[in-house]
Every structure is written in C-alpha cells, then in structure tokens.
mmCIF file of C-alpha atoms in Angstrom:
data_model
loop_
_atom_site.group_PDB
_atom_site.id
_atom_site.type_symbol
_atom_site.label_atom_id
_atom_site.label_comp_id
_atom_site.label_asym_id
_atom_site.label_seq_id
_atom_site.Cartn_x
_atom_site.Cartn_y
_atom_site.Cartn_z
ATOM 1 C CA UNK A 1 35.795 -6.502 -25.742
ATOM 2 C CA UNK A 2 39.058 -5.534 -24.051
ATOM 3 C CA UNK A 3 39.514 -2.914 -21.372
ATOM 4 C CA UNK A 4 43.072 -1.981 -20.457
ATOM 5 C CA UNK A 5 44.518 -0.096 -17.529
ATOM 6 C CA UNK A 6 48.079 1.237 -17.696
ATOM 7 C CA UNK A 7 50.178 2.205 -14.690
ATOM 8 C CA UNK A 8 53.685 3.548 -15.262
ATOM 9 C CA UNK A 9 56.105 3.712 -12.339
ATOM 10 C CA UNK A 10 59.565 4.935 -11.375
ATOM 11 C CA UNK A 11 61.129 1.636 -12.488
ATOM 12 C CA UNK A 12 59.863 2.064 -16.038
ATOM 13 C CA UNK A 13 57.585 -0.947 -15.636
ATOM 14 C CA UNK A 14 54.251 -0.773 -17.472
ATOM 15 C CA UNK A 15 51.293 -2.814 -16.225
ATOM 16 C CA UNK A 16 48.402 -3.546 -18.592
ATOM 17 C CA UNK A 17 45.370 -5.517 -17.448
ATOM 18 C CA UNK A 18 43.008 -6.707 -20.175
ATOM 19 C CA UNK A 19 39.681 -8.483 -19.664
ATOM 20 C CA UNK A 20 38.217 -10.652 -22.420
ATOM 21 C CA UNK A 21 34.771 -9.477 -21.276
ATOM 22 C CA UNK A 22 34.213 -7.131 -18.299
ATOM 23 C CA UNK A 23 30.611 -8.364 -17.860
ATOM 24 C CA UNK A 24 30.171 -11.316 -15.508
ATOM 25 C CA UNK A 25 28.013 -12.816 -12.737
ATOM 26 C CA UNK A 26 28.679 -13.968 -9.173
ATOM 27 C CA UNK A 27 30.189 -17.451 -8.985
ATOM 28 C CA UNK A 28 31.834 -17.244 -12.419
ATOM 29 C CA UNK A 29 35.464 -16.764 -13.395
ATOM 30 C CA UNK A 30 36.645 -13.550 -15.030
ATOM 31 C CA UNK A 31 39.245 -14.323 -17.733
ATOM 32 C CA UNK A 32 41.964 -11.936 -18.789
ATOM 33 C CA UNK A 33 45.686 -11.204 -18.912
ATOM 34 C CA UNK A 34 48.171 -9.056 -17.018
ATOM 35 C CA UNK A 35 50.891 -7.792 -19.368
ATOM 36 C CA UNK A 36 54.146 -6.594 -17.806
ATOM 37 C CA UNK A 37 56.599 -4.565 -19.906
ATOM 38 C CA UNK A 38 59.997 -3.686 -18.434
ATOM 39 C CA UNK A 39 61.880 -0.472 -19.122
ATOM 40 C CA UNK A 40 65.634 0.015 -19.281
ATOM 41 C CA UNK A 41 66.429 -1.991 -16.120
ATOM 42 C CA UNK A 42 65.628 -5.427 -14.734
ATOM 43 C CA UNK A 43 62.574 -5.433 -12.476
ATOM 44 C CA UNK A 44 62.277 -7.948 -9.601
ATOM 45 C CA UNK A 45 58.581 -8.647 -8.909
ATOM 46 C CA UNK A 46 57.492 -10.149 -5.584
ATOM 47 C CA UNK A 47 53.993 -11.100 -6.735
ATOM 48 C CA UNK A 48 51.101 -10.149 -9.005
ATOM 49 C CA UNK A 49 47.710 -10.016 -7.329
ATOM 50 C CA UNK A 50 44.186 -9.098 -8.458
ATOM 51 C CA UNK A 51 41.495 -7.644 -6.221
ATOM 52 C CA UNK A 52 37.869 -6.492 -6.458
ATOM 53 C CA UNK A 53 37.481 -2.896 -5.301
ATOM 54 C CA UNK A 54 34.379 -0.808 -4.654
ATOM 55 C CA UNK A 55 33.160 2.104 -2.577
ATOM 56 C CA UNK A 56 31.633 1.035 0.747
ATOM 57 C CA UNK A 57 29.528 2.821 3.352
ATOM 58 C CA UNK A 58 30.904 2.410 6.912
ATOM 59 C CA UNK A 59 28.820 1.359 9.896
ATOM 60 C CA UNK A 60 29.138 4.899 11.277
ATOM 61 C CA UNK A 61 26.684 7.085 9.294
ATOM 62 C CA UNK A 62 28.849 10.143 9.986
ATOM 63 C CA UNK A 63 31.978 8.589 8.440
ATOM 64 C CA UNK A 64 32.737 9.077 4.731
ATOM 65 C CA UNK A 65 32.514 6.335 2.123
ATOM 66 C CA UNK A 66 35.795 4.582 1.476
ATOM 67 C CA UNK A 67 37.339 2.430 -1.233
ATOM 68 C CA UNK A 68 37.645 -1.210 -0.098
ATOM 69 C CA UNK A 69 39.302 -4.234 -1.692
ATOM 70 C CA UNK A 70 37.034 -7.034 -0.510
ATOM 71 C CA UNK A 71 38.288 -10.054 -2.485
ATOM 72 C CA UNK A 72 41.674 -10.931 -3.961
ATOM 73 C CA UNK A 73 43.617 -13.719 -5.662
ATOM 74 C CA UNK A 74 47.291 -14.057 -6.534
ATOM 75 C CA UNK A 75 48.031 -14.838 -10.188
ATOM 76 C CA UNK A 76 51.859 -14.924 -10.176
ATOM 77 C CA UNK A 77 54.629 -15.560 -7.660
ATOM 78 C CA UNK A 78 58.064 -13.929 -7.554
ATOM 79 C CA UNK A 79 59.773 -13.339 -10.909
ATOM 80 C CA UNK A 80 62.406 -11.140 -12.523
ATOM 81 C CA UNK A 81 61.440 -9.233 -15.646
ATOM 82 C CA UNK A 82 64.528 -8.501 -17.704
ATOM 83 C CA UNK A 83 65.128 -5.043 -19.176
ATOM 84 C CA UNK A 84 63.153 -4.413 -22.351
ATOM 85 C CA UNK A 85 61.249 -7.704 -22.050
ATOM 86 C CA UNK A 86 57.517 -8.309 -21.745
ATOM 87 C CA UNK A 87 55.577 -11.050 -20.011
ATOM 88 C CA UNK A 88 51.903 -11.989 -20.307
ATOM 89 C CA UNK A 89 50.217 -13.651 -17.330
ATOM 90 C CA UNK A 90 46.829 -15.246 -18.126
ATOM 91 C CA UNK A 91 44.269 -15.539 -15.327
ATOM 92 C CA UNK A 92 40.749 -16.678 -14.521
ATOM 93 C CA UNK A 93 39.780 -14.586 -11.527
ATOM 94 C CA UNK A 94 37.103 -16.351 -9.401
ATOM 95 C CA UNK A 95 34.203 -14.175 -8.294
ATOM 96 C CA UNK A 96 32.611 -15.065 -4.939
ATOM 97 C CA UNK A 97 28.938 -16.000 -4.999
ATOM 98 C CA UNK A 98 28.300 -12.985 -2.746
ATOM 99 C CA UNK A 99 29.863 -10.535 -5.225
ATOM 100 C CA UNK A 100 27.688 -7.375 -5.292
ATOM 101 C CA UNK A 101 25.606 -6.726 -8.388
ATOM 102 C CA UNK A 102 26.545 -3.544 -10.273
ATOM 103 C CA UNK A 103 24.047 -3.601 -13.166
ATOM 104 C CA UNK A 104 20.254 -3.569 -13.074
ATOM 105 C CA UNK A 105 17.955 -3.774 -16.072
ATOM 106 C CA UNK A 106 20.964 -3.923 -18.362
ATOM 107 C CA UNK A 107 22.345 -0.578 -17.150
ATOM 108 C CA UNK A 108 25.127 0.124 -14.622
ATOM 109 C CA UNK A 109 24.040 1.254 -11.168
ATOM 110 C CA UNK A 110 25.357 4.807 -10.848
ATOM 111 C CA UNK A 111 25.629 4.458 -7.059
ATOM 112 C CA UNK A 112 27.699 1.267 -7.192
ATOM 113 C CA UNK A 113 30.779 0.817 -9.334
ATOM 114 C CA UNK A 114 33.398 -1.897 -9.144
ATOM 115 C CA UNK A 115 36.876 -2.409 -10.511
ATOM 116 C CA UNK A 116 39.481 -5.141 -10.772
ATOM 117 C CA UNK A 117 42.760 -3.799 -9.415
ATOM 118 C CA UNK A 118 46.112 -5.272 -10.427
ATOM 119 C CA UNK A 119 48.767 -5.102 -7.740
ATOM 120 C CA UNK A 120 52.360 -5.664 -8.862
ATOM 121 C CA UNK A 121 54.557 -5.742 -5.762
ATOM 122 C CA UNK A 122 58.080 -4.554 -6.572
ATOM 123 C CA UNK A 123 59.206 -4.306 -2.957
ATOM 124 C CA UNK A 124 57.363 -4.163 0.373
ATOM 125 C CA UNK A 125 56.944 -0.399 0.097
ATOM 126 C CA UNK A 126 55.954 -0.060 -3.555
ATOM 127 C CA UNK A 127 52.913 -1.429 -5.380
ATOM 128 C CA UNK A 128 51.841 -0.421 -8.855
ATOM 129 C CA UNK A 129 48.117 -0.736 -9.413
ATOM 130 C CA UNK A 130 46.122 -0.671 -12.648
ATOM 131 C CA UNK A 131 42.323 -0.828 -12.393
ATOM 132 C CA UNK A 132 39.721 -1.796 -14.983
ATOM 133 C CA UNK A 133 35.926 -1.636 -14.523
ATOM 134 C CA UNK A 134 33.896 -4.791 -13.936
ATOM 135 C CA UNK A 135 30.141 -5.100 -14.547
ATOM 136 C CA UNK A 136 28.424 -7.750 -12.416
ATOM 137 C CA UNK A 137 24.991 -8.901 -13.590
ATOM 138 C CA UNK A 138 22.466 -10.605 -11.260
ATOM 139 C CA UNK A 139 22.268 -14.365 -10.838
ATOM 140 C CA UNK A 140 19.118 -15.839 -12.427
ATOM 141 C CA UNK A 141 17.520 -16.218 -8.982
ATOM 142 C CA UNK A 142 18.360 -12.613 -8.094
ATOM 143 C CA UNK A 143 17.006 -11.432 -11.433
ATOM 144 C CA UNK A 144 13.742 -13.324 -10.860
ATOM 145 C CA UNK A 145 13.302 -11.731 -7.425
ATOM 146 C CA UNK A 146 14.043 -8.235 -8.753
ATOM 147 C CA UNK A 147 11.666 -8.726 -11.699
ATOM 148 C CA UNK A 148 8.901 -9.993 -9.386
ATOM 149 C CA UNK A 149 9.311 -6.956 -7.105
ATOM 150 C CA UNK A 150 9.032 -4.707 -10.164
ATOM 151 C CA UNK A 151 5.835 -6.497 -11.273
ATOM 152 C CA UNK A 152 4.416 -6.110 -7.758
ATOM 153 C CA UNK A 153 4.891 -2.342 -7.944
ATOM 154 C CA UNK A 154 8.231 -1.872 -6.176
ATOM 155 C CA UNK A 155 10.891 0.313 -7.792
ATOM 156 C CA UNK A 156 14.591 0.525 -6.978
ATOM 157 C CA UNK A 157 15.566 3.839 -5.397
ATOM 158 C CA UNK A 158 19.182 3.028 -4.520
ATOM 159 C CA UNK A 159 21.709 0.242 -4.041
ATOM 160 C CA UNK A 160 24.964 0.349 -2.135
ATOM 161 C CA UNK A 161 27.511 -1.616 -0.141
ATOM 162 C CA UNK A 162 27.589 -1.590 3.648
ATOM 163 C CA UNK A 163 30.694 -2.493 5.627
ATOM 164 C CA UNK A 164 30.262 -5.358 8.097
ATOM 165 C CA UNK A 165 28.627 -8.764 8.303
ATOM 166 C CA UNK A 166 24.989 -9.529 9.043
ATOM 167 C CA UNK A 167 24.415 -11.145 12.447
ATOM 168 C CA UNK A 168 23.344 -14.776 12.235
ATOM 169 C CA UNK A 169 23.890 -15.002 8.470
ATOM 170 C CA UNK A 170 26.558 -17.227 6.917
ATOM 171 C CA UNK A 171 28.772 -14.965 4.793
ATOM 172 C CA UNK A 172 32.195 -15.092 3.165
ATOM 173 C CA UNK A 173 32.646 -11.384 2.385
ATOM 174 C CA UNK A 174 33.151 -8.628 4.993
ATOM 175 C CA UNK A 175 30.403 -6.492 3.434
ATOM 176 C CA UNK A 176 26.909 -6.804 1.974
ATOM 177 C CA UNK A 177 24.786 -5.083 -0.650
ATOM 178 C CA UNK A 178 21.478 -3.427 0.195
ATOM 179 C CA UNK A 179 18.764 -2.677 -2.335
ATOM 180 C CA UNK A 180 16.373 0.106 -1.330
ATOM 181 C CA UNK A 181 12.877 0.090 -2.886
ATOM 182 C CA UNK A 182 9.958 2.456 -3.108
ATOM 183 C CA UNK A 183 7.075 0.374 -1.754
ATOM 184 C CA UNK A 184 4.406 -0.850 -4.171
ATOM 185 C CA UNK A 185 0.914 0.614 -3.669
ATOM 186 C CA UNK A 186 -0.608 -2.732 -2.584
ATOM 187 C CA UNK A 187 1.828 -2.914 0.351
ATOM 188 C CA UNK A 188 2.199 0.761 1.264
ATOM 189 C CA UNK A 189 -0.058 0.705 4.322
ATOM 190 C CA UNK A 190 1.880 -1.498 6.761
ATOM 191 C CA UNK A 191 5.349 -0.426 5.527
ATOM 192 C CA UNK A 192 6.847 2.680 3.984
ATOM 193 C CA UNK A 193 10.345 1.364 3.249
ATOM 194 C CA UNK A 194 11.739 -1.949 2.008
ATOM 195 C CA UNK A 195 15.368 -3.019 1.801
ATOM 196 C CA UNK A 196 16.420 -6.302 0.203
ATOM 197 C CA UNK A 197 19.705 -8.118 0.835
ATOM 198 C CA UNK A 198 20.888 -11.104 -1.214
ATOM 199 C CA UNK A 199 23.341 -13.650 0.219
ATOM 200 C CA UNK A 200 24.131 -16.257 -2.428
ATOM 201 C CA UNK A 201 26.167 -19.448 -2.581
ATOM 202 C CA UNK A 202 26.518 -22.308 -5.065
ATOM 203 C CA UNK A 203 23.328 -24.035 -3.888
ATOM 204 C CA UNK A 204 20.854 -21.220 -3.441
ATOM 205 C CA UNK A 205 19.974 -17.707 -2.437
ATOM 206 C CA UNK A 206 19.060 -16.209 0.904
ATOM 207 C CA UNK A 207 16.772 -13.195 0.623
ATOM 208 C CA UNK A 208 16.520 -10.825 3.576
ATOM 209 C CA UNK A 209 13.593 -8.404 3.651
ATOM 210 C CA UNK A 210 14.080 -5.368 5.843
ATOM 211 C CA UNK A 211 10.719 -3.692 6.486
ATOM 212 C CA UNK A 212 10.281 -0.265 8.040
ATOM 213 C CA UNK A 213 7.276 1.878 8.894
ATOM 214 C CA UNK A 214 7.902 5.514 9.684
ATOM 215 C CA UNK A 215 5.460 8.191 10.776
ATOM 216 C CA UNK A 216 7.635 11.275 10.798
ATOM 217 C CA UNK A 217 5.097 13.616 12.418
ATOM 218 C CA UNK A 218 4.311 11.165 15.200
ATOM 219 C CA UNK A 219 7.933 10.162 15.711
ATOM 220 C CA UNK A 220 7.037 6.460 15.400
ATOM 221 C CA UNK A 221 9.255 3.943 13.662
ATOM 222 C CA UNK A 222 9.496 0.170 13.670
ATOM 223 C CA UNK A 223 11.855 -2.129 11.784
ATOM 224 C CA UNK A 224 11.664 -5.894 11.299
ATOM 225 C CA UNK A 225 13.701 -8.437 9.338
ATOM 226 C CA UNK A 226 12.554 -11.651 7.656
ATOM 227 C CA UNK A 227 14.736 -14.240 5.927
ATOM 228 C CA UNK A 228 13.891 -16.656 3.108
ATOM 229 C CA UNK A 229 15.905 -19.243 1.166
ATOM 230 C CA UNK A 230 15.468 -20.737 -2.273
ATOM 231 C CA UNK A 231 17.398 -23.049 -4.637
ATOM 232 C CA UNK A 232 19.109 -21.934 -7.838
ATOM 233 C CA UNK A 233 17.984 -25.170 -9.525
ATOM 234 C CA UNK A 234 14.807 -24.980 -11.631
ATOM 235 C CA UNK A 235 14.624 -21.201 -11.134
ATOM 236 C CA UNK A 236 13.025 -20.730 -14.536
ATOM 237 C CA UNK A 237 10.111 -23.052 -13.717
ATOM 238 C CA UNK A 238 8.750 -21.261 -10.652
ATOM 239 C CA UNK A 239 5.904 -18.829 -10.170
ATOM 240 C CA UNK A 240 8.115 -16.022 -8.882
ATOM 241 C CA UNK A 241 5.278 -13.506 -8.514
ATOM 242 C CA UNK A 242 3.526 -15.802 -6.043
ATOM 243 C CA UNK A 243 6.735 -16.717 -4.221
ATOM 244 C CA UNK A 244 7.898 -13.129 -3.719
ATOM 245 C CA UNK A 245 4.398 -11.931 -2.855
ATOM 246 C CA UNK A 246 4.206 -14.734 -0.288
ATOM 247 C CA UNK A 247 7.488 -13.608 1.217
ATOM 248 C CA UNK A 248 6.267 -10.024 1.364
ATOM 249 C CA UNK A 249 2.969 -10.978 3.021
ATOM 250 C CA UNK A 250 4.731 -13.084 5.623
ATOM 251 C CA UNK A 251 7.319 -10.381 6.300
ATOM 252 C CA UNK A 252 4.734 -7.600 6.520
ATOM 253 C CA UNK A 253 2.388 -9.622 8.721
ATOM 254 C CA UNK A 254 5.264 -10.388 11.083
ATOM 255 C CA UNK A 255 6.266 -6.729 10.997
ATOM 256 C CA UNK A 256 2.730 -5.576 11.793
ATOM 257 C CA UNK A 257 2.308 -8.144 14.571
ATOM 258 C CA UNK A 258 5.509 -6.952 16.254
ATOM 259 C CA UNK A 259 4.179 -3.374 16.207
ATOM 260 C CA UNK A 260 0.580 -4.268 17.065
ATOM 261 C CA UNK A 261 0.445 -1.594 19.759
ATOM 262 C CA UNK A 262 0.514 1.083 17.062
ATOM 263 C CA UNK A 263 -2.908 1.771 15.568
ATOM 264 C CA UNK A 264 -1.459 2.229 12.045
ATOM 265 C CA UNK A 265 -0.386 -1.417 11.856
ATOM 266 C CA UNK A 266 -2.438 -3.788 9.724
ATOM 267 C CA UNK A 267 -1.919 -7.263 8.314
ATOM 268 C CA UNK A 268 -2.335 -8.275 4.699
ATOM 269 C CA UNK A 269 -4.926 -11.049 4.483
ATOM 270 C CA UNK A 270 -5.195 -11.405 0.735
ATOM 271 C CA UNK A 271 -3.552 -10.292 -2.492
ATOM 272 C CA UNK A 272 -4.521 -10.367 -6.142
ATOM 273 C CA UNK A 273 -1.086 -11.800 -6.950
ATOM 274 C CA UNK A 274 -1.221 -14.848 -4.660
ATOM 275 C CA UNK A 275 -2.261 -18.247 -5.983
ATOM 276 C CA UNK A 276 -0.518 -20.407 -3.377
ATOM 277 C CA UNK A 277 1.671 -20.004 -0.285
ATOM 278 C CA UNK A 278 5.473 -19.878 -0.615
ATOM 279 C CA UNK A 279 7.240 -23.167 -1.271
ATOM 280 C CA UNK A 280 8.747 -25.103 1.612
ATOM 281 C CA UNK A 281 12.029 -23.659 2.957
ATOM 282 C CA UNK A 282 15.503 -25.046 2.482
ATOM 283 C CA UNK A 283 16.758 -26.505 5.738
ATOM 284 C CA UNK A 284 18.990 -23.787 7.289
ATOM 285 C CA UNK A 285 22.644 -24.541 6.590
ATOM 286 C CA UNK A 286 21.994 -27.335 4.073
ATOM 287 C CA UNK A 287 23.969 -27.006 0.860
ATOM 288 C CA UNK A 288 25.694 -23.818 2.004
ATOM 289 C CA UNK A 289 29.351 -22.951 1.683
ATOM 290 C CA UNK A 290 29.869 -23.399 -2.095
ATOM 291 C CA UNK A 291 32.937 -21.990 -3.827
ATOM 292 C CA UNK A 292 33.087 -19.575 -6.723
ATOM 293 C CA UNK A 293 32.895 -21.244 -10.076
ATOM 294 C CA UNK A 294 31.242 -24.394 -8.744
ATOM 295 C CA UNK A 295 28.081 -25.820 -10.219
ATOM 296 C CA UNK A 296 24.755 -25.270 -8.511
ATOM 297 C CA UNK A 297 23.322 -28.104 -6.443
ATOM 298 C CA UNK A 298 19.897 -29.346 -7.446
ATOM 299 C CA UNK A 299 17.118 -29.894 -4.979
ATOM 300 C CA UNK A 300 13.415 -30.180 -4.635
ATOM 301 C CA UNK A 301 11.119 -27.443 -3.524
ATOM 302 C CA UNK A 302 11.423 -23.693 -3.884
ATOM 303 C CA UNK A 303 11.512 -20.865 -1.373
ATOM 304 C CA UNK A 304 10.067 -20.441 2.046
ATOM 305 C CA UNK A 305 10.287 -18.604 5.302
ATOM 306 C CA UNK A 306 13.033 -18.662 7.864
ATOM 307 C CA UNK A 307 11.875 -15.512 9.562
ATOM 308 C CA UNK A 308 13.779 -13.809 12.325
#
C-alpha cells in the first residue's frame, strides 16, 4: 500500500512522500521514499527531514490542543535539484519505543491521529511540508495488557497525548499517551476512574496505573499512582490476566490505604481472576535506554510492582 502527499510551492518543486506500508509498531523502522520533482528552475535544497506529528493536549487545561512534531530524522543533506529533474530519496524512519499507539482493536483511534511530515528546506524562511498518515499498532506487551484489561471488564473511553514528561520516569519523548478506562464492575468500589500510561523501551514496558475515586456530591476525590515493569521477552507465555489483575489489586489497595480516612475506601482481598501474585519486578533502570529498531533483551521473570 502506498500513501502519497503532494505539496506544490512557489519554486515549482513537487514533494511526494510514499510509504511502503503506513502500519507499524513502536521500535520499528518505517520504510518509504521522498520524491522531489523540480519545475522550470533549479532548486537548491538545504535538507530533507521527516517528523512525526500529532495533536497534543497542553498542561494547562484551558489552553487549546496544538499540533506538535515530537520526533524527527534527517534523510538528506544539501543538494541542488536541476530544472525538470526528479530525485528519489529512500528512507527507513526509526520510530521511538515510546511512540504513541494510534490503533486499538484493529481500528484507528478517532481521538488520536498521527502523520509523517516531510520538510524540504529551500531556505531558512521557507519549508515545504507534505504529510501522510501513520497507523501505530501496540507492541505485543501493550496488546496483552490492553486485552487483559478488556477481559477484566475495563473498556477504553478515550486516549490522547499529554504535553510534558512524567516525574521520576525515564523518557525520551517530551509527551506521553494516556488511556482512560471505564472501570470494570469487580473493581468499581474503591475506584471510579483508571488511566493507564505505557513507557516502553527495547527491553521492556513500564505500566503506570493512575487510580481515582470521586464522590461528586460529597466533594471528595483522591488520586494515586502505581508503577509496574515487565519484559518484552516471552510475552506470549505469561498469564496476563493474573499479572494485570495483580497489578490492579496492588494499585487499588495502595490507593485505598492512602485514603483510609474516607469511609468509602475498601481494599480488595480476593479476586476470581487471581491464581498467583504478580511476577517479580525488573530492577529499576536495568535494561533501559534501548534505541528504536533494536532487538528486545531477554530476561527471566515477568512483571511486578514498583509502586510510587
């Protein structure tokens, strides 16, 4: 499949960006070509650069959403395209492991769209940009977590990008994706809202559970955050229902303990979906810092708690 964006400009230059396949995953490389076609005059090009662009929510809730280019890579240095000539520039654009996911259950997320923008710099004051859509599917570990939450009764209500880094979390991108869920019936007493944040690298996945309990009439609210890590290796051989349920129980129990002064708080002491406690945690910081396109690092054990 090929998707092409065309951007004509005052110089007569045409920019066409074609992707061999617009569907990809974090950590992979996105292959394609940038085709430059000159008009009636020579065109001096300073550089050709690609960037991932998406709409991001600012920290200030009153501010409007804005379009942000959060990752870029240069695919060609300075060149001169002679009049009437064409040039094809092949590329393999590396996607960061933290690249937000834009498809869920095989369908695009309507609230989160992403494009690959081609920037052809003709002079410092003039860039010509052509954009093509990109569809990012979950990593296997992310897919397992999302599927387990669905089995446990949670349903996705929204997903979006938030500007800014998470305190105390090792990140490479200046933004993060939040998944909002309707809480499953088995867990709806201690919490009324759940947000999930994934921070991935080549070795594993950090899962952040953001629990909230709101009583609108009483004006009571309490939020708590728990963090868990798990390897990518052997993801298909784990009991993900038990692992994710274990994370939820630990997060909710910690949440309830922190709000013990409120009489609506209660801990979960048992669950029909639990057959064993969560696997031991990855040592914080170990195996982190992988680069896009690199192979996953194997390791023993599964997921566990690193609660904060």
